[in-house]
Short mmCIF file of C-alpha atoms in Angstrom, two decimals:
data_model
loop_
_atom_site.label_atom_id
_atom_site.label_comp_id
_atom_site.label_asym_id
_atom_site.label_seq_id
_atom_site.Cartn_x
_atom_site.Cartn_y
_atom_site.Cartn_z
CA MET A 1 0.00 0.00 0.00
CA ASN A 2 1.03 3.53 -0.74
CA ARG A 3 1.38 5.62 2.40
CA VAL A 4 0.19 9.23 2.09
CA LEU A 5 0.44 10.45 5.64
CA ARG A 6 2.62 9.48 8.58
CA ALA A 7 2.56 11.20 11.94
CA THR A 8 4.99 10.15 14.65
CA GLY A 9 5.16 11.22 18.28
CA LEU A 10 2.79 14.18 17.99
CA HIS A 11 2.57 16.32 21.11
CA LYS A 12 0.34 19.32 21.60
CA SER A 13 -0.66 21.25 24.71
CA PHE A 14 -2.79 24.31 25.26
CA GLY A 15 -1.28 25.92 28.35
CA ASP A 16 -1.24 23.23 31.03
CA THR A 17 -3.62 20.96 29.17
CA THR A 18 -1.98 18.22 27.16
CA VAL A 19 -4.23 17.47 24.19
CA LEU A 20 -2.00 15.16 22.15
CA ASP A 21 0.38 12.99 24.10
CA GLY A 22 2.50 11.10 21.60
CA VAL A 23 0.27 10.16 18.68
CA ASP A 24 1.54 7.88 15.89
CA LEU A 25 -0.75 7.51 12.91
CA ASP A 26 -0.32 6.27 9.35
CA LEU A 27 -2.74 6.71 6.49
CA ASP A 28 -2.54 4.78 3.22
CA ALA A 29 -3.85 5.94 -0.13
CA HIS A 30 -7.57 5.15 -0.59
CA GLU A 31 -7.87 4.29 3.06
CA VAL A 32 -10.80 5.50 5.16
CA VAL A 33 -9.91 5.89 8.82
CA ALA A 34 -12.37 6.92 11.51
CA LEU A 35 -11.17 8.63 14.68
CA ILE A 36 -13.46 7.91 17.57
CA GLY A 37 -13.29 9.01 21.17
CA ALA A 38 -15.03 11.18 23.71
CA SER A 39 -15.20 14.96 23.37
CA GLY A 40 -11.85 16.38 24.38
CA SER A 41 -9.97 13.22 23.49
CA GLY A 42 -7.95 15.15 20.91
CA LYS A 43 -9.67 14.16 17.63
CA SER A 44 -10.17 17.70 16.31
CA THR A 45 -6.76 18.86 17.50
CA LEU A 46 -5.13 15.92 15.76
CA LEU A 47 -6.84 16.86 12.46
CA ARG A 48 -5.82 20.49 12.87
CA CYS A 49 -2.22 19.60 13.68
CA LEU A 50 -1.99 17.28 10.70
CA SER A 51 -3.20 20.06 8.41
CA LEU A 52 -0.92 22.70 9.99
CA LEU A 53 -3.85 24.74 11.25
CA GLU A 54 -2.38 24.26 14.70
CA PRO A 55 1.36 24.18 15.36
CA ILE A 56 2.63 21.02 17.06
CA ASP A 57 4.88 21.03 20.12
CA ASP A 58 6.79 17.92 19.13
CA GLY A 59 6.79 15.09 16.63
CA GLN A 60 6.94 14.79 12.88
CA ILE A 61 4.38 14.77 10.08
CA LEU A 62 5.15 13.41 6.62
CA LEU A 63 2.72 14.17 3.81
CA GLY A 64 3.80 11.95 0.98
CA GLU A 65 7.57 12.08 1.31
CA GLU A 66 7.70 15.65 2.55
CA ASP A 67 8.30 16.61 6.18
CA ILE A 68 5.56 19.19 6.63
CA SER A 69 6.41 19.76 10.30
CA ASP A 70 9.58 21.50 9.12
CA PRO A 71 9.02 25.23 9.71
CA ARG A 72 10.91 26.03 6.50
CA ILE A 73 8.18 24.63 4.25
CA ASP A 74 5.39 26.83 2.86
CA ALA A 75 2.45 26.01 5.14
CA ASN A 76 -0.12 27.55 2.77
CA ARG A 77 0.93 25.24 -0.02
CA VAL A 78 0.72 22.25 2.32
CA ARG A 79 -2.76 23.16 3.55
CA ALA A 80 -3.92 23.36 -0.04
CA ARG A 81 -3.07 19.68 -0.42
CA TYR A 82 -5.66 18.77 2.20
CA GLY A 83 -9.42 19.04 1.90
CA ILE A 84 -10.85 19.96 5.26
CA VAL A 85 -14.50 19.99 6.25
CA PHE A 86 -15.56 21.42 9.60
CA GLN A 87 -18.34 20.61 12.00
CA SER A 88 -20.04 23.98 11.50
CA TYR A 89 -19.48 24.12 7.69
CA ASN A 90 -17.66 27.50 7.86
CA LEU A 91 -18.90 28.53 4.43
CA PHE A 92 -18.20 32.13 3.47
CA PRO A 93 -21.54 33.94 3.85
CA HIS A 94 -20.61 36.83 1.54
CA LEU A 95 -19.83 34.55 -1.40
CA SER A 96 -22.24 32.59 -3.56
CA VAL A 97 -22.09 28.81 -3.44
CA ILE A 98 -20.02 28.58 -6.63
CA ASP A 99 -17.65 31.30 -5.39
CA ASN A 100 -17.18 29.37 -2.15
CA VAL A 101 -16.30 26.28 -4.14
CA THR A 102 -13.96 28.00 -6.61
CA LEU A 103 -12.23 30.41 -4.20
CA ALA A 104 -9.18 28.25 -3.57
CA SER A 105 -8.74 27.39 -7.27
CA ARG A 106 -8.94 31.05 -8.24
CA VAL A 107 -6.88 32.57 -5.44
CA VAL A 108 -4.41 29.85 -4.51
CA GLY A 109 -4.33 27.93 -7.79
CA ARG A 110 -4.48 31.11 -9.91
CA MET A 111 -6.95 29.42 -12.22
CA PRO A 112 -8.97 31.66 -14.56
CA ARG A 113 -12.53 32.13 -13.29
CA ARG A 114 -14.12 30.27 -16.21
CA ASP A 115 -11.99 27.17 -15.73
CA ALA A 116 -12.43 27.28 -11.96
CA GLU A 117 -16.20 27.53 -12.36
CA ALA A 118 -16.32 24.69 -14.84
CA ARG A 119 -14.43 22.53 -12.40
CA GLY A 120 -16.42 23.82 -9.44
CA MET A 121 -19.67 22.94 -11.19
CA THR A 122 -18.59 19.33 -11.64
CA TYR A 123 -18.01 19.10 -7.87
CA LEU A 124 -21.28 20.85 -7.06
CA ASP A 125 -22.93 18.39 -9.39
CA ARG A 126 -21.11 15.63 -7.56
CA VAL A 127 -22.71 16.67 -4.26
CA GLY A 128 -26.06 17.17 -6.00
CA LEU A 129 -26.26 20.95 -5.66
CA ALA A 130 -25.47 22.25 -9.14
CA ASP A 131 -28.80 24.11 -9.17
CA LYS A 132 -27.77 26.10 -6.07
CA ALA A 133 -24.56 27.51 -7.59
CA ARG A 134 -25.70 31.15 -7.61
CA VAL A 135 -27.41 31.39 -4.24
CA HIS A 136 -25.74 32.40 -1.00
CA PRO A 137 -25.07 29.76 1.67
CA ASP A 138 -27.59 31.12 4.18
CA ARG A 139 -30.39 30.10 1.85
CA LEU A 140 -29.44 26.44 2.14
CA SER A 141 -30.35 23.85 4.74
CA GLY A 142 -27.63 22.60 7.09
CA GLY A 143 -27.21 19.40 5.10
CA GLN A 144 -26.92 21.31 1.85
CA GLN A 145 -24.40 23.70 3.39
CA GLN A 146 -22.27 20.82 4.56
CA ARG A 147 -22.43 19.26 1.08
CA VAL A 148 -21.23 22.59 -0.38
CA ALA A 149 -18.40 22.57 2.16
CA ILE A 150 -17.48 19.08 0.96
CA ALA A 151 -17.57 20.26 -2.66
CA ARG A 152 -15.34 23.19 -1.65
CA ALA A 153 -12.86 20.74 -0.10
CA LEU A 154 -13.00 18.44 -3.14
CA ALA A 155 -12.51 21.26 -5.63
CA THR A 156 -8.87 21.67 -4.65
CA GLU A 157 -8.37 18.02 -5.60
CA PRO A 158 -6.73 17.23 -2.28
CA GLU A 159 -4.55 14.24 -1.49
CA VAL A 160 -6.26 13.66 1.85
CA LEU A 161 -9.72 14.58 3.08
CA LEU A 162 -10.03 15.51 6.76
CA PHE A 163 -13.58 15.50 8.15
CA ASP A 164 -14.03 16.97 11.60
CA GLU A 165 -17.34 15.66 12.95
CA ILE A 166 -19.09 16.91 9.88
CA THR A 167 -22.54 15.67 10.89
CA SER A 168 -22.50 16.81 14.52
CA ALA A 169 -24.18 20.15 13.84
CA LEU A 170 -26.89 18.68 11.61
CA ASP A 171 -30.48 17.80 12.41
CA PRO A 172 -30.96 14.03 12.52
CA GLU A 173 -32.93 13.94 9.27
CA LEU A 174 -30.15 15.81 7.43
CA VAL A 175 -27.32 13.55 8.61
CA GLY A 176 -28.21 10.89 6.06
CA GLU A 177 -27.57 12.96 2.94
CA VAL A 178 -24.10 13.94 4.14
CA LEU A 179 -23.14 10.44 5.22
CA GLU A 180 -24.36 9.06 1.91
CA LEU A 181 -22.02 11.47 0.14
CA VAL A 182 -19.07 10.43 2.31
CA ARG A 183 -19.90 6.80 1.63
CA SER A 184 -19.78 7.32 -2.12
CA LEU A 185 -16.50 9.28 -1.85
CA ALA A 186 -15.04 6.34 0.07
CA ARG A 187 -16.27 3.94 -2.60
CA GLU A 188 -14.55 6.01 -5.28
CA GLY A 189 -11.23 5.63 -3.51
CA ALA A 190 -10.79 8.93 -1.67
CA THR A 191 -8.32 8.96 1.22
CA ILE A 192 -10.29 10.05 4.25
CA LEU A 193 -9.46 10.66 7.89
CA MET A 194 -12.61 11.51 9.80
CA ALA A 195 -13.37 12.33 13.39
CA THR A 196 -16.88 11.10 14.03
CA HIS A 197 -19.52 10.31 16.62
CA GLU A 198 -21.50 8.19 14.14
CA MET A 199 -20.40 4.74 15.30
CA ALA A 200 -22.67 2.83 12.96
CA PHE A 201 -21.41 4.84 10.04
CA ALA A 202 -17.75 4.45 11.04
CA ARG A 203 -18.25 0.70 11.35
CA ASP A 204 -19.88 0.59 7.94
CA VAL A 205 -17.57 2.81 5.89
CA ALA A 206 -14.15 2.91 7.57
CA HIS A 207 -11.42 0.40 6.86
CA ARG A 208 -9.82 1.14 10.18
CA ILE A 209 -11.04 2.58 13.45
CA VAL A 210 -8.73 4.54 15.72
CA PHE A 211 -9.80 5.07 19.32
CA LEU A 212 -8.32 8.14 21.02
CA ASP A 213 -8.46 8.82 24.72
CA GLY A 214 -6.58 11.45 26.71
CA GLY A 215 -4.52 12.44 23.69
CA ARG A 216 -3.25 8.93 22.96
CA ILE A 217 -4.23 6.23 20.55
CA ILE A 218 -5.48 3.51 22.86
CA GLU A 219 -6.40 0.98 20.26
CA GLN A 220 -6.87 0.64 16.52
CA GLY A 221 -8.01 -2.04 14.13
CA THR A 222 -10.63 -3.05 11.62
CA PRO A 223 -14.23 -2.21 12.55
CA ALA A 224 -14.84 -5.88 13.28
CA GLU A 225 -11.90 -6.04 15.67
CA LEU A 226 -12.50 -2.78 17.43
CA PHE A 227 -16.26 -2.93 17.76
CA GLY A 228 -16.47 -6.74 17.94
CA SER A 229 -13.73 -7.57 20.41
CA PRO A 230 -12.02 -4.50 21.83
CA ARG A 231 -8.86 -5.43 23.69
CA GLU A 232 -8.58 -2.41 25.94
CA GLU A 233 -10.74 -1.72 28.93
CA ARG A 234 -11.02 1.98 28.06
CA THR A 235 -12.26 1.15 24.56
CA ARG A 236 -14.89 -1.16 25.98
CA ALA A 237 -16.01 1.52 28.45
CA PHE A 238 -16.27 4.14 25.71
CA LEU A 239 -18.19 1.87 23.36
CA ALA A 240 -20.55 0.87 26.16
CA ARG A 241 -21.21 4.57 26.85
CA VAL A 242 -21.97 5.55 23.26
CA SER A 243 -23.99 2.46 22.31
CA HIS A 244 -26.21 2.32 25.43
CA MET B 1 -47.29 25.63 -7.96
CA THR B 2 -51.04 26.10 -7.47
CA LEU B 3 -52.22 29.40 -6.18
CA HIS B 4 -53.31 29.07 -2.57
CA GLU B 5 -56.80 30.40 -1.87
CA PRO B 6 -56.71 32.22 1.50
CA SER B 7 -59.06 30.85 4.14
CA ALA B 8 -61.82 32.88 5.75
CA LEU B 9 -59.71 33.09 8.88
CA GLU B 10 -56.77 34.57 6.97
CA LEU B 11 -59.05 36.99 5.10
CA GLU B 12 -60.45 38.23 8.39
CA ARG B 13 -56.89 38.70 9.74
CA ARG B 14 -55.88 40.63 6.64
CA ALA B 15 -58.92 42.86 6.92
CA PHE B 16 -58.02 43.52 10.54
CA ARG B 17 -54.41 44.38 9.64
CA ARG B 18 -55.65 46.71 6.89
CA ARG B 19 -58.04 48.49 9.25
CA ARG B 20 -55.30 48.78 11.84
CA SER B 21 -52.76 50.21 9.42
CA GLN B 22 -55.32 52.66 8.01
CA GLY B 23 -56.02 53.74 11.58
CA SER B 24 -52.29 54.20 12.23
CA ILE B 25 -51.89 56.36 9.14
CA LEU B 26 -54.78 58.60 10.19
CA VAL B 27 -53.34 58.98 13.68
CA ALA B 28 -49.92 59.78 12.24
CA ILE B 29 -51.33 62.45 9.92
CA ALA B 30 -53.38 64.02 12.71
CA SER B 31 -50.46 64.11 15.16
CA THR B 32 -48.10 65.55 12.55
CA ILE B 33 -50.54 68.34 11.70
CA ALA B 34 -51.16 69.05 15.37
CA LEU B 35 -47.43 69.28 16.09
CA ALA B 36 -46.82 71.51 13.06
CA VAL B 37 -49.61 73.86 14.15
CA ILE B 38 -48.23 74.09 17.69
CA VAL B 39 -44.68 74.79 16.48
CA TRP B 40 -45.89 77.31 13.95
CA ALA B 41 -48.18 79.10 16.40
CA THR B 42 -45.38 79.28 18.99
CA LEU B 43 -42.90 80.62 16.48
CA VAL B 44 -45.21 83.20 14.96
CA ASN B 45 -46.26 84.48 18.36
CA THR B 46 -42.67 84.82 19.60
CA PRO B 47 -41.92 88.57 19.83
CA GLY B 48 -38.75 88.43 17.70
CA TRP B 49 -40.13 86.16 14.99
CA ALA B 50 -40.52 88.86 12.35
CA LEU B 51 -36.93 89.95 12.89
CA VAL B 52 -35.63 86.37 12.79
CA GLN B 53 -37.55 85.77 9.60
CA GLU B 54 -36.09 88.87 8.09
CA SER B 55 -32.44 88.17 8.99
CA PHE B 56 -32.32 84.33 8.72
CA PHE B 57 -34.97 83.35 6.17
CA ASN B 58 -34.86 86.20 3.70
CA PRO B 59 -35.69 84.77 0.24
CA GLU B 60 -34.14 87.68 -1.60
CA VAL B 61 -30.78 87.39 0.20
CA ALA B 62 -30.93 83.62 -0.15
CA LEU B 63 -31.28 83.90 -3.91
CA ARG B 64 -28.55 86.49 -4.16
CA SER B 65 -26.05 84.57 -2.02
CA LEU B 66 -26.73 81.17 -3.54
CA PRO B 67 -24.28 81.42 -6.52
CA ARG B 68 -21.32 82.36 -4.32
CA VAL B 69 -22.18 79.90 -1.56
CA TRP B 70 -22.58 77.25 -4.24
CA ASP B 71 -19.14 78.03 -5.68
CA GLY B 72 -17.66 77.66 -2.21
CA PHE B 73 -19.62 74.49 -1.70
CA LEU B 74 -17.94 73.00 -4.77
CA LEU B 75 -14.60 73.38 -2.95
CA ASN B 76 -16.07 71.51 0.03
CA LEU B 77 -17.18 68.79 -2.37
CA GLN B 78 -13.70 68.52 -3.86
CA VAL B 79 -12.09 68.21 -0.44
CA LEU B 80 -14.74 65.66 0.50
CA GLY B 81 -14.19 63.63 -2.66
CA LEU B 82 -10.42 63.55 -2.16
CA SER B 83 -10.77 62.81 1.54
CA VAL B 84 -13.04 59.83 0.95
CA ILE B 85 -10.24 58.24 -1.04
CA THR B 86 -7.36 59.19 1.26
CA VAL B 87 -9.26 58.35 4.46
CA GLY B 88 -10.32 55.03 2.93
CA VAL B 89 -6.78 54.05 2.02
CA CYS B 90 -5.13 55.31 5.21
CA SER B 91 -7.68 53.88 7.63
CA LEU B 92 -7.62 50.49 5.92
CA LEU B 93 -3.85 50.49 6.16
CA ILE B 94 -3.85 51.48 9.84
CA ALA B 95 -6.53 48.95 10.75
CA THR B 96 -4.55 46.24 8.97
CA LEU B 97 -1.37 47.25 10.79
CA ARG B 98 -3.15 47.11 14.13
CA THR B 99 -4.40 43.58 13.51
CA LEU B 100 -1.11 42.12 12.27
CA PRO B 101 -0.09 39.14 14.42
CA GLY B 102 3.37 38.25 15.60
CA PRO B 103 6.14 40.02 17.52
CA VAL B 104 7.86 41.25 14.32
CA PHE B 105 5.12 43.78 13.76
CA PHE B 106 5.11 45.15 17.30
CA PRO B 107 6.60 48.55 16.29
CA LEU B 108 4.07 48.96 13.47
CA ARG B 109 1.20 47.99 15.76
CA MET B 110 2.44 50.43 18.36
CA ILE B 111 2.79 53.32 15.91
CA ALA B 112 -0.67 52.68 14.55
CA ALA B 113 -2.12 52.51 18.07
CA ALA B 114 -0.38 55.73 19.11
CA TYR B 115 -1.64 57.49 16.01
CA THR B 116 -5.27 56.51 16.57
CA ASP B 117 -5.05 57.43 20.25
CA ILE B 118 -3.63 60.87 19.55
CA PHE B 119 -5.78 61.90 16.62
CA ARG B 120 -9.02 60.71 18.12
CA GLY B 121 -8.31 62.86 21.13
CA PHE B 122 -7.13 65.91 19.19
CA PRO B 123 -9.85 68.52 18.54
CA PHE B 124 -10.26 68.86 14.77
CA ILE B 125 -10.01 72.64 14.93
CA ILE B 126 -6.54 72.44 16.51
CA VAL B 127 -5.45 70.03 13.77
CA LEU B 128 -6.63 72.62 11.27
CA TYR B 129 -4.63 75.39 12.90
CA LEU B 130 -1.47 73.34 13.40
CA VAL B 131 -1.44 71.77 9.96
CA GLY B 132 -2.95 74.71 8.13
CA PHE B 133 -0.42 77.21 9.38
CA GLY B 134 2.40 74.92 10.48
CA ILE B 135 3.04 73.06 7.25
CA PRO B 136 3.18 76.11 4.95
CA THR B 137 5.63 77.66 7.44
CA LEU B 138 7.67 74.49 7.47
CA THR B 139 7.90 74.27 3.69
CA GLY B 140 8.02 78.02 3.13
CA GLN B 141 5.51 77.67 0.31
CA ARG B 142 1.89 78.51 -0.18
CA ILE B 143 -0.06 75.27 -0.29
CA PRO B 144 -3.54 75.27 -1.85
CA PRO B 145 -6.27 74.97 0.80
CA ILE B 146 -7.73 71.96 -0.97
CA VAL B 147 -4.54 70.02 -0.19
CA LEU B 148 -4.28 71.26 3.39
CA GLY B 149 -7.98 70.62 3.99
CA THR B 150 -7.75 67.09 2.66
CA LEU B 151 -4.68 66.48 4.79
CA CYS B 152 -6.41 67.65 7.98
CA ILE B 153 -9.56 65.62 7.32
CA THR B 154 -7.44 62.58 6.51
CA LEU B 155 -5.35 62.89 9.69
CA THR B 156 -8.39 63.12 11.94
CA TYR B 157 -10.85 60.83 10.21
CA SER B 158 -8.41 58.02 9.43
CA ALA B 159 -8.03 57.60 13.18
CA TYR B 160 -11.78 57.18 13.71
CA VAL B 161 -12.48 55.12 10.62
CA SER B 162 -9.54 52.77 11.19
CA GLU B 163 -10.95 51.92 14.62
CA VAL B 164 -14.32 51.14 13.10
CA ILE B 165 -12.68 48.93 10.50
CA ARG B 166 -10.61 47.20 13.17
CA ALA B 167 -13.76 46.48 15.16
CA GLY B 168 -15.26 45.00 11.98
CA ILE B 169 -12.22 42.82 11.38
CA ASP B 170 -12.37 41.54 14.95
CA ALA B 171 -16.08 40.85 14.57
CA VAL B 172 -15.58 38.30 11.80
CA HIS B 173 -15.70 34.88 13.43
CA PRO B 174 -12.30 33.14 13.68
CA SER B 175 -13.77 30.04 12.03
CA GLN B 176 -13.94 32.05 8.80
CA ARG B 177 -10.19 32.63 8.89
CA LEU B 178 -9.67 28.99 9.75
CA ALA B 179 -11.71 27.83 6.77
CA ALA B 180 -9.84 30.16 4.43
CA ARG B 181 -6.44 29.11 5.72
CA ALA B 182 -7.49 25.49 5.44
CA LEU B 183 -8.05 26.07 1.72
CA GLY B 184 -4.45 27.24 1.43
CA LEU B 185 -5.10 30.99 1.35
CA GLY B 186 -2.33 33.05 2.94
CA TYR B 187 -2.76 35.68 5.65
CA THR B 188 -3.15 38.58 3.24
CA GLN B 189 -5.38 36.66 0.84
CA THR B 190 -7.62 35.67 3.74
CA LEU B 191 -7.78 39.25 4.94
CA ARG B 192 -8.64 40.59 1.49
CA ARG B 193 -11.04 37.91 0.27
CA ILE B 194 -12.73 36.71 3.43
CA VAL B 195 -12.28 38.98 6.44
CA LEU B 196 -12.47 42.48 4.97
CA PRO B 197 -15.53 41.92 2.76
CA GLN B 198 -17.45 40.57 5.76
CA ALA B 199 -16.07 43.24 8.07
CA LEU B 200 -17.11 46.04 5.69
CA ARG B 201 -20.65 44.68 5.53
CA LYS B 202 -20.87 44.68 9.30
CA ILE B 203 -19.56 48.22 9.65
CA THR B 204 -21.39 49.97 6.80
CA PRO B 205 -23.76 51.83 9.18
CA PRO B 206 -21.02 53.23 11.48
CA LEU B 207 -18.83 53.98 8.44
CA MET B 208 -21.60 55.96 6.81
CA ASN B 209 -22.10 57.73 10.11
CA ASP B 210 -18.47 58.84 10.01
CA PHE B 211 -18.91 59.79 6.36
CA VAL B 212 -21.83 62.07 7.18
CA ALA B 213 -19.83 63.61 10.03
CA MET B 214 -16.99 64.17 7.58
CA GLN B 215 -19.35 65.83 5.08
CA LYS B 216 -20.15 68.56 7.53
CA ASP B 217 -16.63 68.83 8.97
CA VAL B 218 -15.29 69.78 5.54
CA GLY B 219 -17.15 73.03 6.27
CA LEU B 220 -14.46 73.81 8.84
CA ILE B 221 -11.74 74.21 6.22
CA SER B 222 -12.86 77.85 6.02
CA ILE B 223 -10.50 78.26 8.98
CA LEU B 224 -7.61 77.62 6.58
CA GLY B 225 -8.64 80.70 4.62
CA ALA B 226 -10.28 78.70 1.86
CA VAL B 227 -13.34 80.29 0.29
CA ASP B 228 -15.65 77.35 0.82
CA ALA B 229 -19.40 77.44 1.39
CA VAL B 230 -19.07 78.65 5.00
CA ARG B 231 -16.55 81.35 4.17
CA ALA B 232 -18.63 82.46 1.16
CA ALA B 233 -21.63 82.67 3.45
CA GLN B 234 -19.59 84.74 5.88
CA ILE B 235 -18.60 87.12 3.09
CA MET B 236 -22.20 87.47 1.96
CA ASN B 237 -23.24 87.96 5.57
CA ALA B 238 -20.80 90.84 5.86
CA GLN B 239 -22.13 92.37 2.63
CA THR B 240 -25.83 92.05 3.36
CA TYR B 241 -25.89 92.28 7.17
CA ASN B 242 -28.08 89.23 6.98
CA PHE B 243 -27.63 85.66 8.28
CA THR B 244 -29.59 83.95 5.52
CA PRO B 245 -26.40 82.91 3.60
CA TYR B 246 -25.46 80.68 6.54
CA VAL B 247 -28.86 79.03 6.37
CA VAL B 248 -28.35 78.53 2.63
CA ALA B 249 -24.96 76.89 3.26
CA GLY B 250 -26.48 74.75 6.02
CA ILE B 251 -29.24 73.56 3.72
CA LEU B 252 -26.67 72.62 1.07
CA PHE B 253 -24.84 70.47 3.62
CA ILE B 254 -28.08 68.78 4.67
CA LEU B 255 -28.97 68.09 1.04
CA LEU B 256 -25.54 66.51 0.63
CA ALA B 257 -26.02 64.25 3.63
CA ILE B 258 -29.49 62.92 2.84
CA PRO B 259 -28.61 60.86 -0.26
CA SER B 260 -25.74 59.09 1.47
CA ILE B 261 -27.93 58.29 4.45
CA ARG B 262 -30.62 56.83 2.16
CA LEU B 263 -27.95 54.99 0.18
CA THR B 264 -26.73 53.26 3.34
CA ASP B 265 -30.22 52.08 4.22
CA TRP B 266 -30.74 50.78 0.71
CA TYR B 267 -27.36 49.04 0.63
CA THR B 268 -27.70 47.28 3.97
CA ALA B 269 -31.24 46.19 3.09
CA ARG B 270 -30.01 44.76 -0.19
CA LEU B 271 -27.22 42.81 1.49
CA ARG B 272 -29.63 41.42 4.03
CA ARG B 273 -32.03 40.33 1.31
CA ARG B 274 -29.29 38.60 -0.62
CA GLU B 275 -27.51 36.81 2.18
CA GLN B 276 -30.31 36.05 4.58
CA THR B 277 -33.63 34.34 4.41
CA GLY B 278 -36.72 35.10 6.39
CA SER B 279 -37.86 38.27 8.03
CA VAL B 280 -36.05 40.11 10.76
CA LEU B 281 -38.06 41.00 13.84
#
């Protein structure tokens, strides 16, 4: 398998609080990995550190062959290689849907507007929202907004997709449309690392489940292993709490 | 879509709303007339009213002074037009300097902060005297009042406007920056494409407020010796022994302010319509 991401010994603290306490994580091409764990276990921070949105205190991150934790690299260029989707969508309210999707191509990729829009439309079409291209995000439902955010992340043609609890802010009846989209991206071979509270979904879609607790990876394995016969006591306790 | 036929209940509610709004209009008309009559009666019965009318609202003097006041007013407009550009550029620059992160920019942040502190505290009239008479002395040359006036307005108003812009920048939620940076946009690109456009929308009302204040403060450049609307009115006042030219100049300034005030309302309403759904209570 072709490794796209390798993190070793990641440490991160905010003041006195240690959020990541020596995390090692590999991600192969076309692999779908779900990060599970309680709130505050470090899932979001891990995603932010991997994408250089948060500086790390120690450790190393390799994206492809490149050491992106080296302060001499161009962080903006590295971030452009990721596609990140946030819990609360974070669409730009002053831009139309198509402008949201094409912004990175136009500004970072210096692509002419026409080409960027042509490409953007294929991704909007991909998430089923081509007819909403000219409206502003506030006119869309939460599920639609999150699908636009996914199209925005896809439009940069990233090497890795990072999803940070992308269904947590959605009404229950809107979760399905977003998960369905993620499922089809996984089927098409996207490389995805997602923090999620949707255990059933993680079990169904992910190739590997990683359980984080207290800033460490406690246990990881295939969904069958981790959900079927967890080895660690803390994993069992967490799964018992969320499945009730 | 089929056209929905309103129910009897809804029709009754609409009729009620119509009756109520007709009632409100009638009350409004009546109270306006009543107030106007009271004000008018009080004014007319004031002992000095005839004299006031003669020396402040004299149609003949107004007509005679209008061309000269208007010529002066054009100078005010020129200073205003130039100032809008210079204040816009300077205040944006200062606000950006004040929000720059990192220890490298500490001196720039400090200079910008000191500038805004000083010039917001400085009375505008003192700025006019110091700059208006200091700079020509310093350079030993006569400098046209339009340049000096623009300079004074820019010095004072950039301080106010930059603080408004800074407040707008701070009011844009950090998650917006995060999302932009996540797409690979740099600090400046994020500021220009994401933060500033949203900040400017938020601060349009206070910005326009400063703009209206600036419109009338350009009238103070008469202190520099410029023959603007106020100075022209003063000259006409001296010629006619009548205060009507000042009223004429004042009315010109009001007429200048009204369109920009209406424009702000229209602009903010349009933005709200485009970017928001539903009604606002």
